[in-house]
């Protein structure tokens, strides 16, 4: 899941959630809630997080390099659910970014 990728990147960079919150201009409680799965971030928040980590949304959701090389059924369901939650929580000003994210992940949703 994308949360694990962020946590792995934080470990790799020897950063804390508080460091990420500062760099992404988000609250530490929001970062904690996102990474624990208690709250779903908006697309804007995800963009801030990946920018702070010098990543892209594609890298965050890319699963082609997983151990088995393809999505497992439970990973597929979680990714699809996360995309739907992002769609539901996005406003019209985020349509372009959301469209880009959906086109990148489209092949995984079929």
PDB file of C-alpha atoms in Angstrom:
ATOM      1  CA  UNK A   1       0.000   0.000   0.000  1.00  0.00           C
ATOM      2  CA  UNK A   2       1.032   3.591  -0.498  1.00  0.00           C
ATOM      3  CA  UNK A   3       1.345   4.176   3.258  1.00  0.00           C
ATOM      4  CA  UNK A   4       4.053   1.519   3.461  1.00  0.00           C
ATOM      5  CA  UNK A   5       5.965   3.159   0.616  1.00  0.00           C
ATOM      6  CA  UNK A   6       5.951   6.456   2.484  1.00  0.00           C
ATOM      7  CA  UNK A   7       7.010   4.806   5.729  1.00  0.00           C
ATOM      8  CA  UNK A   8       9.804   2.970   3.907  1.00  0.00           C
ATOM      9  CA  UNK A   9      10.955   6.226   2.326  1.00  0.00           C
ATOM     10  CA  UNK A  10      10.947   7.948   5.714  1.00  0.00           C
ATOM     11  CA  UNK A  11      13.113   5.168   7.145  1.00  0.00           C
ATOM     12  CA  UNK A  12      15.452   5.304   4.162  1.00  0.00           C
ATOM     13  CA  UNK A  13      15.879   9.051   4.597  1.00  0.00           C
ATOM     14  CA  UNK A  14      16.029   8.785   8.413  1.00  0.00           C
ATOM     15  CA  UNK A  15      13.100  11.175   8.674  1.00  0.00           C
ATOM     16  CA  UNK A  16      10.312  11.272  11.214  1.00  0.00           C
ATOM     17  CA  UNK A  17       6.647  11.892  10.539  1.00  0.00           C
ATOM     18  CA  UNK A  18       7.202  15.306  12.103  1.00  0.00           C
ATOM     19  CA  UNK A  19       9.972  16.034   9.569  1.00  0.00           C
ATOM     20  CA  UNK A  20       7.625  15.046   6.763  1.00  0.00           C
ATOM     21  CA  UNK A  21       4.845  17.199   8.191  1.00  0.00           C
ATOM     22  CA  UNK A  22       7.128  20.236   8.230  1.00  0.00           C
ATOM     23  CA  UNK A  23       8.441  19.608   4.708  1.00  0.00           C
ATOM     24  CA  UNK A  24       4.945  18.949   3.339  1.00  0.00           C
ATOM     25  CA  UNK A  25       3.345  21.869   5.213  1.00  0.00           C
ATOM     26  CA  UNK A  26       0.851  19.539   6.888  1.00  0.00           C
ATOM     27  CA  UNK A  27       0.195  18.811  10.539  1.00  0.00           C
ATOM     28  CA  UNK A  28       1.966  15.911  12.209  1.00  0.00           C
ATOM     29  CA  UNK A  29      -1.417  14.571  13.332  1.00  0.00           C
ATOM     30  CA  UNK A  30      -2.617  14.546   9.698  1.00  0.00           C
ATOM     31  CA  UNK A  31       0.502  12.660   8.559  1.00  0.00           C
ATOM     32  CA  UNK A  32       0.014  10.160  11.380  1.00  0.00           C
ATOM     33  CA  UNK A  33      -3.660   9.692  10.504  1.00  0.00           C
ATOM     34  CA  UNK A  34      -2.862   9.190   6.807  1.00  0.00           C
ATOM     35  CA  UNK A  35      -0.080   6.682   7.412  1.00  0.00           C
ATOM     36  CA  UNK A  36      -2.089   4.691   9.935  1.00  0.00           C
ATOM     37  CA  UNK A  37      -5.108   4.549   7.622  1.00  0.00           C
ATOM     38  CA  UNK A  38      -7.364   6.405  10.072  1.00  0.00           C
ATOM     39  CA  UNK A  39      -7.904   9.204   7.560  1.00  0.00           C
ATOM     40  CA  UNK A  40      -7.674   9.440   3.785  1.00  0.00           C
ATOM     41  CA  UNK A  41      -5.642  12.322   2.403  1.00  0.00           C
ATOM     42  CA  UNK A  42      -6.919  14.637  -0.273  1.00  0.00           C
ATOM     43  CA  UNK A  43      -5.112  14.633  -3.585  1.00  0.00           C
ATOM     44  CA  UNK A  44      -3.597  17.976  -2.605  1.00  0.00           C
ATOM     45  CA  UNK A  45      -2.183  16.457   0.600  1.00  0.00           C
ATOM     46  CA  UNK A  46      -0.786  13.481  -1.320  1.00  0.00           C
ATOM     47  CA  UNK A  47       0.901  15.847  -3.762  1.00  0.00           C
ATOM     48  CA  UNK A  48       2.473  17.754  -0.863  1.00  0.00           C
ATOM     49  CA  UNK A  49       3.724  14.508   0.681  1.00  0.00           C
ATOM     50  CA  UNK A  50       5.276  13.122  -2.501  1.00  0.00           C
ATOM     51  CA  UNK A  51       6.823  16.497  -3.317  1.00  0.00           C
ATOM     52  CA  UNK A  52       8.386  16.655   0.154  1.00  0.00           C
ATOM     53  CA  UNK A  53       9.832  13.166  -0.429  1.00  0.00           C
ATOM     54  CA  UNK A  54      10.945  13.990  -3.979  1.00  0.00           C
ATOM     55  CA  UNK A  55       8.639  11.287  -5.340  1.00  0.00           C
ATOM     56  CA  UNK A  56       5.779  11.268  -7.824  1.00  0.00           C
ATOM     57  CA  UNK A  57       2.216  10.067  -7.466  1.00  0.00           C
ATOM     58  CA  UNK A  58       3.088   7.402 -10.024  1.00  0.00           C
ATOM     59  CA  UNK A  59       5.879   6.076  -7.794  1.00  0.00           C
ATOM     60  CA  UNK A  60       3.546   6.093  -4.819  1.00  0.00           C
ATOM     61  CA  UNK A  61       0.928   3.944  -6.530  1.00  0.00           C
ATOM     62  CA  UNK A  62       3.191   1.912  -8.818  1.00  0.00           C
ATOM     63  CA  UNK A  63       2.996  -1.755  -7.927  1.00  0.00           C
ATOM     64  CA  UNK A  64       4.724  -3.190 -10.979  1.00  0.00           C
ATOM     65  CA  UNK A  65       7.896  -3.754  -8.983  1.00  0.00           C
ATOM     66  CA  UNK A  66       6.266  -5.722  -6.215  1.00  0.00           C
ATOM     67  CA  UNK A  67       7.793  -9.025  -5.191  1.00  0.00           C
ATOM     68  CA  UNK A  68       5.488 -11.058  -7.399  1.00  0.00           C
ATOM     69  CA  UNK A  69       5.399  -8.514 -10.221  1.00  0.00           C
ATOM     70  CA  UNK A  70       1.645  -8.010 -10.249  1.00  0.00           C
ATOM     71  CA  UNK A  71      -1.189  -6.892  -8.057  1.00  0.00           C
ATOM     72  CA  UNK A  72      -2.637  -9.422  -5.686  1.00  0.00           C
ATOM     73  CA  UNK A  73      -6.421  -9.457  -5.265  1.00  0.00           C
ATOM     74  CA  UNK A  74      -6.359  -7.698  -1.887  1.00  0.00           C
ATOM     75  CA  UNK A  75      -3.901  -5.055  -3.159  1.00  0.00           C
ATOM     76  CA  UNK A  76      -6.159  -4.468  -6.153  1.00  0.00           C
ATOM     77  CA  UNK A  77      -9.190  -3.946  -3.911  1.00  0.00           C
ATOM     78  CA  UNK A  78      -7.311  -1.538  -1.609  1.00  0.00           C
ATOM     79  CA  UNK A  79      -5.959   0.491  -4.521  1.00  0.00           C
ATOM     80  CA  UNK A  80      -9.366   0.687  -6.149  1.00  0.00           C
ATOM     81  CA  UNK A  81     -10.933   1.765  -2.846  1.00  0.00           C
ATOM     82  CA  UNK A  82      -8.273   4.429  -2.303  1.00  0.00           C
ATOM     83  CA  UNK A  83      -8.812   5.829  -5.786  1.00  0.00           C
ATOM     84  CA  UNK A  84     -12.563   6.005  -5.208  1.00  0.00           C
ATOM     85  CA  UNK A  85     -12.019   7.753  -1.869  1.00  0.00           C
ATOM     86  CA  UNK A  86      -9.751  10.299  -3.541  1.00  0.00           C
ATOM     87  CA  UNK A  87     -12.394  10.908  -6.197  1.00  0.00           C
ATOM     88  CA  UNK A  88     -15.067  11.406  -3.552  1.00  0.00           C
ATOM     89  CA  UNK A  89     -12.947  13.797  -1.487  1.00  0.00           C
ATOM     90  CA  UNK A  90     -11.619  15.907  -4.372  1.00  0.00           C
ATOM     91  CA  UNK A  91     -12.983  19.251  -5.437  1.00  0.00           C
ATOM     92  CA  UNK A  92     -13.178  20.585  -8.975  1.00  0.00           C
ATOM     93  CA  UNK A  93      -9.837  22.390  -8.715  1.00  0.00           C
ATOM     94  CA  UNK A  94      -8.155  18.992  -8.382  1.00  0.00           C
ATOM     95  CA  UNK A  95      -9.786  17.354 -11.399  1.00  0.00           C
ATOM     96  CA  UNK A  96      -6.698  17.649 -13.631  1.00  0.00           C
ATOM     97  CA  UNK A  97      -4.380  16.086 -11.053  1.00  0.00           C
ATOM     98  CA  UNK A  98      -6.904  13.399 -10.249  1.00  0.00           C
ATOM     99  CA  UNK A  99      -7.342  12.645 -13.938  1.00  0.00           C
ATOM    100  CA  UNK A 100      -3.587  12.161 -14.253  1.00  0.00           C
ATOM    101  CA  UNK A 101      -3.527   9.847 -11.230  1.00  0.00           C
ATOM    102  CA  UNK A 102      -6.417   7.808 -12.586  1.00  0.00           C
ATOM    103  CA  UNK A 103      -4.849   7.450 -16.021  1.00  0.00           C
ATOM    104  CA  UNK A 104      -1.621   6.204 -14.423  1.00  0.00           C
ATOM    105  CA  UNK A 105      -3.441   3.609 -12.350  1.00  0.00           C
ATOM    106  CA  UNK A 106      -6.078   2.668 -14.939  1.00  0.00           C
ATOM    107  CA  UNK A 107      -4.233  -0.450 -16.044  1.00  0.00           C
ATOM    108  CA  UNK A 108      -4.409  -1.778 -12.490  1.00  0.00           C
ATOM    109  CA  UNK A 109      -8.162  -1.248 -12.223  1.00  0.00           C
ATOM    110  CA  UNK A 110      -9.154  -3.486 -15.125  1.00  0.00           C
TER     111      UNK A 110
END
